[in-house]
Short mmCIF file of C-alpha atoms in Angstrom, two decimals:
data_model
loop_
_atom_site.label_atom_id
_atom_site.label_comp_id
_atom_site.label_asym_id
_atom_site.label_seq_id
_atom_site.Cartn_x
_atom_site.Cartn_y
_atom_site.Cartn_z
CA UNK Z 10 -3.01 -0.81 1.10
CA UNK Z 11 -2.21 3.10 1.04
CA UNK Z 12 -2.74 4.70 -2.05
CA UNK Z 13 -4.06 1.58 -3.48
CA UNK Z 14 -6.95 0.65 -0.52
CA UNK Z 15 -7.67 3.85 0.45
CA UNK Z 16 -6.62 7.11 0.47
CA UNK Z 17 -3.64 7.27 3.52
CA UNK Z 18 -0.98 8.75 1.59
CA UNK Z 19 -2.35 12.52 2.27
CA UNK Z 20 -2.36 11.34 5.89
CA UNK Z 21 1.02 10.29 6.43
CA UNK Z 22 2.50 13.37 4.12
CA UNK Z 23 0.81 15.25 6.56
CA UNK Z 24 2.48 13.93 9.45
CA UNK Z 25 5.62 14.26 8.15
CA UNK Z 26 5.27 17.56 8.05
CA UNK Z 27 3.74 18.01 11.26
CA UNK Z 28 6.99 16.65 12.65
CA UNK Z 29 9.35 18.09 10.57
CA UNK Z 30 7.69 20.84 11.21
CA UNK Z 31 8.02 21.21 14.82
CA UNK Z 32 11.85 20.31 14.64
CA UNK Z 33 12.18 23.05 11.96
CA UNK Z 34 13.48 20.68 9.38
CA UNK Z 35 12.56 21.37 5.90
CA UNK Z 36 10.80 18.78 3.90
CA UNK Z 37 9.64 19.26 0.46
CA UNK Z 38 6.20 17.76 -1.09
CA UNK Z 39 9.11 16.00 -3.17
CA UNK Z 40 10.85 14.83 -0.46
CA UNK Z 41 7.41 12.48 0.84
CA UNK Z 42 7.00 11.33 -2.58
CA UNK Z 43 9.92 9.79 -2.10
CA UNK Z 44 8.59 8.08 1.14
CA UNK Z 45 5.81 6.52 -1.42
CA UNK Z 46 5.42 2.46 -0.52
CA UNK Z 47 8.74 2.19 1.48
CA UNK Z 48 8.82 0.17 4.94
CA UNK Z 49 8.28 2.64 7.58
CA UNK Z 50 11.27 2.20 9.35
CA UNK Z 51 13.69 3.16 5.63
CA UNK Z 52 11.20 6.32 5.90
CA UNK Z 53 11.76 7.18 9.41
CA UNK Z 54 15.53 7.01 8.95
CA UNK Z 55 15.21 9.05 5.66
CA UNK Z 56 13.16 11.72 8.57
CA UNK Z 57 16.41 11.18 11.23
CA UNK Z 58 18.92 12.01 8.51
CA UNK Z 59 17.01 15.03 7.14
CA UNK Z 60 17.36 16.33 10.63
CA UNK Z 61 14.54 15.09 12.89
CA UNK Z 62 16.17 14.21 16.18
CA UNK Z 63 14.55 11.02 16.92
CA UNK Z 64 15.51 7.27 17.12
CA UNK Z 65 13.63 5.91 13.44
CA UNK Z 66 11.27 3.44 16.13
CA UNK Z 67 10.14 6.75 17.61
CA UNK Z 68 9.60 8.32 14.30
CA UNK Z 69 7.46 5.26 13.59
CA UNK Z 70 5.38 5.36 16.68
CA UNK Z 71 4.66 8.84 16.41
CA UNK Z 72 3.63 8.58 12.82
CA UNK Z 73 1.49 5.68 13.05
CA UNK Z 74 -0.07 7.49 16.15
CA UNK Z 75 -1.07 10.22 13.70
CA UNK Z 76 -2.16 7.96 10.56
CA UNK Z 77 -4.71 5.81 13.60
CA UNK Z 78 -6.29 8.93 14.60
CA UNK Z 79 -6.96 10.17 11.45
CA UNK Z 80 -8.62 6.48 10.28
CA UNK Z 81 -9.76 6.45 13.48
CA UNK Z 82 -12.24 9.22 12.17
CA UNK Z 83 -12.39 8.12 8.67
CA UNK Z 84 -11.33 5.15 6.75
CA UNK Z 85 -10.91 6.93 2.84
CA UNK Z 86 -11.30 4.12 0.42
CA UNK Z 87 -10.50 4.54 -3.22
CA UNK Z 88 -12.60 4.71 -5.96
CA UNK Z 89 -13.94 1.23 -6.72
CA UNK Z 90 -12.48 -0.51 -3.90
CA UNK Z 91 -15.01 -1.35 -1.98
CA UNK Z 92 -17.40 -2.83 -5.16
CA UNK Z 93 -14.47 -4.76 -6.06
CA UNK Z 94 -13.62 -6.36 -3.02
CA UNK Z 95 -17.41 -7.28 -2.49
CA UNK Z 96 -17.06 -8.84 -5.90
CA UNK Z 97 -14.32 -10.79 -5.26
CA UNK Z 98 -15.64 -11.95 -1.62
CA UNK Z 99 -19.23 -13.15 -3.01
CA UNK Z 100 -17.28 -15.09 -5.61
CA UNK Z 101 -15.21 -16.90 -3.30
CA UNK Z 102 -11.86 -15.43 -4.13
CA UNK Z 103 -9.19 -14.91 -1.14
CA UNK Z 104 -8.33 -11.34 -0.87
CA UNK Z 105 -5.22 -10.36 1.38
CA UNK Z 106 -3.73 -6.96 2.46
CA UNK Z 107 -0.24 -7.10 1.63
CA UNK Z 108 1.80 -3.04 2.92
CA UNK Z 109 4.38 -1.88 4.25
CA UNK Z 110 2.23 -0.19 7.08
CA UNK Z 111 2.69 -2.04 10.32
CA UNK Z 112 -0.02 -4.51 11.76
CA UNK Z 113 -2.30 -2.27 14.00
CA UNK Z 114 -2.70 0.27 10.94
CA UNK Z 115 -3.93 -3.01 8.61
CA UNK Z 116 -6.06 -3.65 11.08
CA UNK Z 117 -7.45 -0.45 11.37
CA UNK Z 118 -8.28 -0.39 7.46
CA UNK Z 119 -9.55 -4.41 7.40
CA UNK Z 120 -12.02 -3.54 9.97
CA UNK Z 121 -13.90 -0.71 8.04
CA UNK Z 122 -14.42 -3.12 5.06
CA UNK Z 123 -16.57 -6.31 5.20
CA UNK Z 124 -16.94 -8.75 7.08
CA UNK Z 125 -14.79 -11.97 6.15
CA UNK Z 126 -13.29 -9.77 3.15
CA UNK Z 127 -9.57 -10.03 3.96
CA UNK Z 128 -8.31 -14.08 4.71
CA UNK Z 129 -4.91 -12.67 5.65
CA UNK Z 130 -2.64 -9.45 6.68
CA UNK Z 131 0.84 -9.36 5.81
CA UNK Z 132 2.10 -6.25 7.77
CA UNK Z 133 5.68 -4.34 7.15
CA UNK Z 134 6.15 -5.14 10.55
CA UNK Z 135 5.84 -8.84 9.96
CA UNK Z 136 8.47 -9.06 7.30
CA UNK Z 137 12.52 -9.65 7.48
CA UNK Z 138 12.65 -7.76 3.79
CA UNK Z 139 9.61 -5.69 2.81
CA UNK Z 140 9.05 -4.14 -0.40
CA UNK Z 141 10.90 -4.00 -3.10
CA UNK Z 142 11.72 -7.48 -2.13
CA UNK Z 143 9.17 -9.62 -3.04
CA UNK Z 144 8.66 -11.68 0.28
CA UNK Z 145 5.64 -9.53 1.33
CA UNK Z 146 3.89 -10.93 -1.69
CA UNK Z 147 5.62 -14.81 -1.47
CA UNK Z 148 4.55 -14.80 1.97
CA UNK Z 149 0.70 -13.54 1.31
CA UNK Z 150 0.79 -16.55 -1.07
CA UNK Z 151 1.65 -19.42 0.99
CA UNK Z 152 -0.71 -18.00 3.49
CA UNK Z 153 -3.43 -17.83 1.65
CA UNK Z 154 -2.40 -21.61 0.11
CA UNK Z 155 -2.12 -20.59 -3.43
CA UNK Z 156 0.61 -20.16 -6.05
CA UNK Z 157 1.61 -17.01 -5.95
CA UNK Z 158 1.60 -17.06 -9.85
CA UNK Z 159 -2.10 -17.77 -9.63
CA UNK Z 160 -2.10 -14.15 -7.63
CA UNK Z 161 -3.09 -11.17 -8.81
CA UNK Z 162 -1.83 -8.13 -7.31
CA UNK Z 163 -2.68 -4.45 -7.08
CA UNK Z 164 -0.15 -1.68 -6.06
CA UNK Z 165 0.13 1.75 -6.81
CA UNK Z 166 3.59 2.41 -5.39
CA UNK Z 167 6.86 1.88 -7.48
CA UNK Z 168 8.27 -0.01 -4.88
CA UNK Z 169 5.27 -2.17 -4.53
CA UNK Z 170 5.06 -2.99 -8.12
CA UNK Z 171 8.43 -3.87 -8.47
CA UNK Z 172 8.02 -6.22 -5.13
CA UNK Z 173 4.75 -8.00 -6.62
CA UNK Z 174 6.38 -8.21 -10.37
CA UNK Z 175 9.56 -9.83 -8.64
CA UNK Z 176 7.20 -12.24 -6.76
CA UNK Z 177 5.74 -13.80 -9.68
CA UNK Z 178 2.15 -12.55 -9.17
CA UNK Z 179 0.19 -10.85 -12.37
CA UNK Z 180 0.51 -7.23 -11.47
CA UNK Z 181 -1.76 -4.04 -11.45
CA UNK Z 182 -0.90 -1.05 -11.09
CA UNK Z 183 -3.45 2.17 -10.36
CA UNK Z 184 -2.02 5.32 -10.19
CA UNK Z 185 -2.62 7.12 -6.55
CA UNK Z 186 -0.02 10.03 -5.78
CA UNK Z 187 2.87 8.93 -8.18
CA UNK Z 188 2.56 8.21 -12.06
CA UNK Z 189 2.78 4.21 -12.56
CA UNK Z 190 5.13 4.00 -15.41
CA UNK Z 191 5.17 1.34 -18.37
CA UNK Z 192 7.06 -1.86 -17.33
CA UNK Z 193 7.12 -5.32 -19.22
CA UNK Z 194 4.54 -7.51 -17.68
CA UNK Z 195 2.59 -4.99 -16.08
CA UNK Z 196 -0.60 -4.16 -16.49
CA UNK Z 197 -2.25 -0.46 -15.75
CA UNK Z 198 -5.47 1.30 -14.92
CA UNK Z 199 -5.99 4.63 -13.79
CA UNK Z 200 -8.70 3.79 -11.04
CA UNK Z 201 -10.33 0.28 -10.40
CA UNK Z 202 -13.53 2.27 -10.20
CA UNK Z 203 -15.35 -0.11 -12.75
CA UNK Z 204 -12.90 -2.26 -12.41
CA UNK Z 205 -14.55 -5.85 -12.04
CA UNK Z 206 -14.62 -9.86 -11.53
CA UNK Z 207 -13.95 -10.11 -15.64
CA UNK Z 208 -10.93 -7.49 -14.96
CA UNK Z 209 -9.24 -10.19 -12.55
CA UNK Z 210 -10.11 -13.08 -14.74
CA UNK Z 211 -8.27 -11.46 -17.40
CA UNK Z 212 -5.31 -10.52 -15.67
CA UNK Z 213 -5.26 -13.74 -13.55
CA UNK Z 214 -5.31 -15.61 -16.86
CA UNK Z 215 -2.41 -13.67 -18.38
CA UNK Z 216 -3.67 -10.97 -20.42
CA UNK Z 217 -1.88 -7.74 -20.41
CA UNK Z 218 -4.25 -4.16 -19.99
CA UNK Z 219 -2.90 -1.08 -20.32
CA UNK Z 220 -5.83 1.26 -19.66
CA UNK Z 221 -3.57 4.23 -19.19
#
């Protein structure tokens, strides 16, 4: 969902370092690239150990109290997101929101598209082992009754691809705030601006792209 959705990854840099901030920690641009895709509670420990003095629930809670206003005002889809997913909703194919953001966040970003355009949400805070592990991905799957080798999933996060590839699905990845480097059975775009129903056909079938 962030960085591959919409546009959320500015949002929650800039809440880290609105906290850090006012604890006087230092925190690098670097440093919240490294926060890219993880579940928010390895981030918010990754915030306690830097040197904000919080429990890493708190640190959650306060960030996603940040990341709701801001969608609250704006929900910042992605280039080609929105054409996509109306694509893939008139043509009958079962779209799900699969991130490491907790519930009320999905929510947030499922209600500013479509109507009917998501069948399922599988939230970080839903999960006993979220991304890398790829039981995000199995469980969107058996939700949404398919195979989950019949999937096709789109991440932009390292950690996200390597959760979908290790899932089975036929994986996408779009670069958002972090290069998406070359690994076997991965396929690549730079933006799914154009990106269409033949796109998923393709990939869903098997072909490799590498649009890079």
């Amino acid at each position: 969902m962030d960085g591959t959705l919409v546009d959320t990854e500015p949002y929650w840099m800039a809440a880290e370092q609105e906290l850090t901030s006012a604890h006087s920690v230092a925190w690098s641009h670097e440093d919240a690239l490294g926060l890219v895709g993880q579940q928010l509670i390895v981030s918010a420990g990754v915030l306690q150990a830097a040197g904000v003095p919080m429990a890493p629930a708190e640190i959650v809670d306060w960030l996603i109290a940040r990341v709701q206003e801001r969608l609250a005002q704006e929900v910042p889809w992605r280039p080609g997101v929105l054409a996509l997913l109306s694509d893939l909703t008139a043509a009958g194919v079962p779209c799900a929101i699969v991130t490491m953001s907790y519930r009320s966040l999905a929510e947030a970003v499922a209600a500013g598209a479509p109507e009917d355009t998501f069948a399922t949400i599988v939230a970080g805070d839903e999960v006993s082992r979220g991304k890398p592990d790829p039981e995000p991905y199995l469980t969107a799957a058996e939700r949404l009754g398919v195979a989950v080798t019949d999937c096709v999933a789109i991440e932009d996060s390292p950690v996200g691809i390597t959760s979908a590839l290790a899932s089975g699905a036929r994986t996408l990845g779009v670069e958002a705030v972090v290069p998406v480097e070359e690994r076997p059975g991965l396929s690549r775009l730079r933006s799914l601006d154009g990106a269409g129903l033949d796109v998923i056909a393709r990939l869903a079938a098997g072909e490799l792209i590498d649009e890079y």
